[in-house]
Short mmCIF file of C-alpha atoms and ligand atoms in Angstrom, two decimals:
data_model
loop_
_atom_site.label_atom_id
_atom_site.label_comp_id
_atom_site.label_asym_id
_atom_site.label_seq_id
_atom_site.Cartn_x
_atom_site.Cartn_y
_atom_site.Cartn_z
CA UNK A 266 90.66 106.12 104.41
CA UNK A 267 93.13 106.23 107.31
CA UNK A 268 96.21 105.11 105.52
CA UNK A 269 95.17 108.14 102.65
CA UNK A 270 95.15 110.66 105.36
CA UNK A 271 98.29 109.41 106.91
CA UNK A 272 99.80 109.66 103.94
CA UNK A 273 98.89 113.30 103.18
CA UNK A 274 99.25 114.12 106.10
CA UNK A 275 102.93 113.00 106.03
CA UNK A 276 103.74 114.92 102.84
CA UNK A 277 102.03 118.26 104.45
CA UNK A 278 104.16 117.62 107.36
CA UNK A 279 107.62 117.42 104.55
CA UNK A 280 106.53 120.23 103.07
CA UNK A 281 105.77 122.20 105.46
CA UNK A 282 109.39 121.19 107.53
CA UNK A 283 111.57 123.18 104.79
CA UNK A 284 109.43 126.29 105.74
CA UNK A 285 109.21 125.68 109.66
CA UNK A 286 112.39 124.46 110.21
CA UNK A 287 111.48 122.46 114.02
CA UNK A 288 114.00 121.98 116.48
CA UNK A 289 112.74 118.06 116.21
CA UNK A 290 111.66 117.25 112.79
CA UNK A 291 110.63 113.65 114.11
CA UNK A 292 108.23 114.88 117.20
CA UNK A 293 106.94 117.75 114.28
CA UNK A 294 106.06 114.52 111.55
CA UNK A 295 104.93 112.72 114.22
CA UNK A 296 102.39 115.20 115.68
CA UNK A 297 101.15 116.41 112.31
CA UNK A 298 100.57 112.39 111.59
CA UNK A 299 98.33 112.23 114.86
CA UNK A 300 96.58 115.35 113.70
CA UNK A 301 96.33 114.19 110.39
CA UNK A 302 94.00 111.28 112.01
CA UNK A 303 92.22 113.06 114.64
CA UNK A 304 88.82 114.48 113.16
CA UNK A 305 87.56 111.05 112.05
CA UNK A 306 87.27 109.99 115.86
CA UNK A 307 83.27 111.48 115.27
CA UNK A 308 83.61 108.17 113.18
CA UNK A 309 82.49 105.15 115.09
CA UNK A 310 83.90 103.00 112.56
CA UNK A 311 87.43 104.45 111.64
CA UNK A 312 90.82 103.43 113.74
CA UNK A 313 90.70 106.30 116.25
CA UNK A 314 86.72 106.51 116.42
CA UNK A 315 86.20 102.74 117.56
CA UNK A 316 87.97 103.63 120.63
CA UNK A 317 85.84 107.13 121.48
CA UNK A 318 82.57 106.06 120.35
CA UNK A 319 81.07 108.23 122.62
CA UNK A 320 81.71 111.31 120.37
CA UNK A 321 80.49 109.48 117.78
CA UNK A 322 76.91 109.14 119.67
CA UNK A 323 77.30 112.70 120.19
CA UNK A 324 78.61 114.20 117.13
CA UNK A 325 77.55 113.72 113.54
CA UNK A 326 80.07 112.50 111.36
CA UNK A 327 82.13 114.58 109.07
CA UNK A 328 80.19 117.35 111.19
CA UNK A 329 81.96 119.47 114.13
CA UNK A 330 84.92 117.63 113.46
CA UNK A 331 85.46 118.33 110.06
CA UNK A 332 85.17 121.92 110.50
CA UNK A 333 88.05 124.48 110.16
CA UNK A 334 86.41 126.11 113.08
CA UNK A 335 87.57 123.01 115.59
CA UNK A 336 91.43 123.97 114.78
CA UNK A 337 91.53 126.99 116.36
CA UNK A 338 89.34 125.35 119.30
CA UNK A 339 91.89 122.72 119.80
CA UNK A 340 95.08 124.64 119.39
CA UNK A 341 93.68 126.55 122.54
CA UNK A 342 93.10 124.17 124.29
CA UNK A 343 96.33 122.60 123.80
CA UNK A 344 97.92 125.83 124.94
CA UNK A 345 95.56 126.02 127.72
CA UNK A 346 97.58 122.35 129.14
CA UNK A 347 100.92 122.76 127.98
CA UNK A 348 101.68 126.69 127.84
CA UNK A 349 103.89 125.72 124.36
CA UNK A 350 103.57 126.53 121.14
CA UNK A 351 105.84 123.69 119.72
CA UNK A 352 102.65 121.45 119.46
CA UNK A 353 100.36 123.83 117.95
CA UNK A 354 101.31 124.13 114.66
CA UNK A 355 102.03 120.82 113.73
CA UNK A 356 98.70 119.27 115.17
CA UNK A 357 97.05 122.24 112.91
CA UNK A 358 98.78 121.29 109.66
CA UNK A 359 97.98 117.70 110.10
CA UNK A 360 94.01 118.42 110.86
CA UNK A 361 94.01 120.70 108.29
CA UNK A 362 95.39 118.26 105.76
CA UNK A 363 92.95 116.11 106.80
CA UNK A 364 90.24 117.96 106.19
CA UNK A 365 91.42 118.89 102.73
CA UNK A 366 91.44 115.46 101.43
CA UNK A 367 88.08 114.80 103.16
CA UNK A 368 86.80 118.31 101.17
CA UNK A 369 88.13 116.25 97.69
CA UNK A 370 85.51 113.53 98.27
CA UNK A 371 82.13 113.24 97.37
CA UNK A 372 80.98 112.97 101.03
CA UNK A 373 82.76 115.84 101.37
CA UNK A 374 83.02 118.07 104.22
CA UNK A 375 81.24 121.19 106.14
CA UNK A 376 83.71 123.64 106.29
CA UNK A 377 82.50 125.90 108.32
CA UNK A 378 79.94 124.04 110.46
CA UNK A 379 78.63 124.78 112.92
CA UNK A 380 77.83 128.29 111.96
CA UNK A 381 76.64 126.95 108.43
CA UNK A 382 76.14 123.57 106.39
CA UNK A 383 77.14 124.73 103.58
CA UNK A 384 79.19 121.70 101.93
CA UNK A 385 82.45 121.55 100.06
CA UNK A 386 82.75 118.34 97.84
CA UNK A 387 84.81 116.72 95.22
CA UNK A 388 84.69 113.95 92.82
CA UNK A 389 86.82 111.23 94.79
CA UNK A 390 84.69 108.40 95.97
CA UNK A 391 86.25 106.98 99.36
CA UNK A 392 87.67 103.50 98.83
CA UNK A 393 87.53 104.03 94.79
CA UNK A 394 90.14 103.53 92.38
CA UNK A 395 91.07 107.37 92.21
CA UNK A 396 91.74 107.14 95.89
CA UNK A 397 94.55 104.50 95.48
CA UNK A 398 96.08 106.64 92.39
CA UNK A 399 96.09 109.79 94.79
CA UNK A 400 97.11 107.38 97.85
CA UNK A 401 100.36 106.17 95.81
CA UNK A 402 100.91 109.44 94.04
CA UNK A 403 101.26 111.25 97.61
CA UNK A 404 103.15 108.06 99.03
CA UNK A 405 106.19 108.10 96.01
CA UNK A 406 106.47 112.18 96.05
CA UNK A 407 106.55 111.53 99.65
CA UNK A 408 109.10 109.37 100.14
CA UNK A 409 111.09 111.14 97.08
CA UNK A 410 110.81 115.10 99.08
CA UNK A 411 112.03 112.91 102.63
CA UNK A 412 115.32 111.07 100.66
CA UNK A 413 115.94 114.56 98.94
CA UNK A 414 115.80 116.30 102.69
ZN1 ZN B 1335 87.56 112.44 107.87
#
Protein backbone atom coordinates (compact mmCIF):
# COMPACT_ATOMS: atom_id res chain seq x y z
CA UNK A 1 0.00 0.00 0.00
CA UNK A 2 1.25 3.53 -0.71
CA UNK A 3 1.19 4.91 2.76
CA UNK A 4 3.37 1.35 3.78
CA UNK A 5 5.93 2.22 1.26
CA UNK A 6 6.05 5.80 2.23
CA UNK A 7 6.58 4.88 5.40
CA UNK A 8 9.56 2.55 4.78
CA UNK A 9 10.70 4.39 2.62
CA UNK A 10 11.01 7.27 5.14
CA UNK A 11 12.80 5.17 7.75
CA UNK A 12 15.42 3.89 4.88
CA UNK A 13 15.85 7.44 4.09
CA UNK A 14 16.69 8.12 8.42
CA UNK A 15 18.77 5.49 8.38
CA UNK A 16 20.52 5.82 5.74
CA UNK A 17 21.08 9.99 6.57
CA UNK A 18 23.50 9.10 9.67
CA UNK A 19 25.67 7.19 7.08
CA UNK A 20 25.36 9.73 4.04
CA UNK A 21 25.44 12.70 5.80
CA UNK A 22 23.58 15.16 2.67
CA UNK A 23 24.26 18.64 2.43
CA UNK A 24 20.15 18.90 2.54
CA UNK A 25 18.71 16.23 4.63
CA UNK A 26 15.11 17.56 3.61
CA UNK A 27 15.63 17.45 -0.45
CA UNK A 28 17.57 13.73 0.48
CA UNK A 29 14.02 12.46 2.59
CA UNK A 30 12.17 13.98 0.16
CA UNK A 31 13.67 12.32 -2.96
CA UNK A 32 14.04 8.91 -1.36
CA UNK A 33 10.04 9.38 -0.46
CA UNK A 34 9.36 9.96 -4.33
CA UNK A 35 11.51 6.97 -5.07
CA UNK A 36 10.05 5.07 -2.48
CA UNK A 37 6.65 5.45 -4.66
CA UNK A 38 7.87 5.30 -8.09
CA UNK A 39 7.81 1.51 -9.30
CA UNK A 40 4.08 1.08 -8.63
CA UNK A 41 3.31 3.65 -11.55
CA UNK A 42 3.18 0.00 -13.83
CA UNK A 43 0.06 0.01 -11.44
CA UNK A 44 -2.99 1.45 -13.07
CA UNK A 45 -4.68 1.54 -9.89
CA UNK A 46 -2.12 2.92 -7.25
CA UNK A 47 -1.64 6.95 -6.58
CA UNK A 48 1.18 7.52 -9.08
CA UNK A 49 -0.06 4.79 -11.70
CA UNK A 50 -3.65 6.40 -12.25
CA UNK A 51 -1.93 9.30 -13.66
CA UNK A 52 0.62 7.19 -16.24
CA UNK A 53 -1.67 4.56 -17.21
CA UNK A 54 -0.02 4.24 -20.25
CA UNK A 55 2.89 2.22 -18.68
CA UNK A 56 0.52 0.34 -17.12
CA UNK A 57 -0.95 -0.84 -20.72
CA UNK A 58 2.55 -1.42 -21.50
CA UNK A 59 4.15 -2.96 -18.61
CA UNK A 60 3.02 -5.82 -16.43
CA UNK A 61 2.63 -5.06 -12.99
CA UNK A 62 5.11 -5.77 -10.33
CA UNK A 63 7.15 -6.69 -13.63
CA UNK A 64 10.01 -4.30 -15.16
CA UNK A 65 9.33 -2.05 -12.49
CA UNK A 66 9.89 -4.08 -9.68
CA UNK A 67 13.14 -5.19 -10.82
CA UNK A 68 16.54 -4.26 -9.22
CA UNK A 69 17.70 -4.08 -12.76
CA UNK A 70 15.46 -0.64 -13.42
CA UNK A 71 17.70 1.20 -10.58
CA UNK A 72 20.67 1.28 -12.25
CA UNK A 73 18.60 2.18 -15.58
CA UNK A 74 17.14 5.14 -13.93
CA UNK A 75 20.05 6.46 -11.97
CA UNK A 76 21.57 6.85 -15.58
CA UNK A 77 19.30 8.36 -16.86
CA UNK A 78 18.98 10.81 -14.22
CA UNK A 79 22.66 11.57 -14.67
CA UNK A 80 22.21 11.64 -18.30
CA UNK A 81 19.66 15.17 -17.49
CA UNK A 82 21.18 16.61 -14.61
CA UNK A 83 25.08 15.75 -14.72
CA UNK A 84 24.69 15.39 -10.52
CA UNK A 85 25.06 12.84 -8.39
CA UNK A 86 23.13 14.47 -5.40
CA UNK A 87 19.87 12.83 -6.78
CA UNK A 88 21.11 9.48 -7.46
CA UNK A 89 21.45 7.94 -4.41
CA UNK A 90 18.57 8.95 -2.67
CA UNK A 91 16.04 8.08 -5.56
CA UNK A 92 18.00 4.50 -5.37
CA UNK A 93 17.47 3.95 -1.64
CA UNK A 94 13.90 4.86 -1.85
CA UNK A 95 13.17 2.35 -5.02
CA UNK A 96 15.07 -0.06 -3.44
CA UNK A 97 13.09 0.11 -0.23
CA UNK A 98 10.29 -0.21 -2.16
CA UNK A 99 10.96 -3.10 -3.69
CA UNK A 100 11.97 -4.78 -0.47
CA UNK A 101 8.68 -4.46 1.14
CA UNK A 102 6.99 -5.48 -2.16
CA UNK A 103 9.61 -8.80 -2.03
CA UNK A 104 7.89 -9.41 1.82
CA UNK A 105 4.46 -9.96 0.22
CA UNK A 106 2.88 -12.78 -1.13
CA UNK A 107 2.51 -11.16 -4.60
CA UNK A 108 5.86 -10.66 -4.25
CA UNK A 109 8.25 -9.41 -6.66
CA UNK A 110 10.66 -10.46 -9.78
CA UNK A 111 13.84 -9.46 -8.80
CA UNK A 112 15.67 -9.76 -11.49
CA UNK A 113 13.19 -9.56 -14.39
CA UNK A 114 13.60 -9.15 -17.22
CA UNK A 115 16.49 -11.48 -17.59
CA UNK A 116 14.51 -14.11 -15.39
CA UNK A 117 11.02 -14.64 -13.54
CA UNK A 118 12.23 -16.12 -10.97
CA UNK A 119 10.03 -14.73 -7.91
CA UNK A 120 10.92 -13.61 -4.44
CA UNK A 121 7.87 -13.75 -1.99
CA UNK A 122 6.90 -13.45 1.57
CA UNK A 123 4.09 -14.14 3.82
CA UNK A 124 2.51 -10.49 4.10
CA UNK A 125 -0.79 -10.29 2.37
CA UNK A 126 -1.25 -6.57 0.99
CA UNK A 127 -3.99 -4.76 2.88
CA UNK A 128 -3.90 -7.60 5.79
CA UNK A 129 -3.61 -7.16 9.34
CA UNK A 130 0.27 -7.90 9.38
CA UNK A 131 0.62 -5.02 7.01
CA UNK A 132 -0.83 -2.45 9.53
CA UNK A 133 1.45 -4.06 12.46
CA UNK A 134 4.57 -3.57 10.09
CA UNK A 135 2.97 -0.11 8.80
CA UNK A 136 2.87 1.25 12.58
CA UNK A 137 5.95 -0.58 13.71
CA UNK A 138 8.05 1.33 10.87
CA UNK A 139 5.91 4.61 11.51
CA UNK A 140 6.80 4.79 15.70
CA UNK A 141 10.70 3.65 15.12
CA UNK A 142 10.43 6.21 12.53
CA UNK A 143 9.40 9.02 14.11
CA UNK A 144 11.51 7.87 17.38
CA UNK A 145 15.24 7.62 14.98
CA UNK A 146 13.96 11.47 13.40
CA UNK A 147 13.29 13.11 17.26
CA UNK A 148 16.61 11.29 18.36
CA UNK A 149 18.49 13.00 15.09
ZN1 LIG B 1 5.01 -2.06 -5.67
Amino acid sequence: MFKTHVAFGFLAGILSLHYLNPLNQIMFIALVLLGATLPDIDHPNSKLGSKFKFIGFLFEHRGFFHSFLVIPLISLAIYYFTHSYTYIMPLGIGYASHLVSDAVTKEGIMPLHPLTRLRVRGFVRTGGALEYIFFFGVLVFAVYRTISL
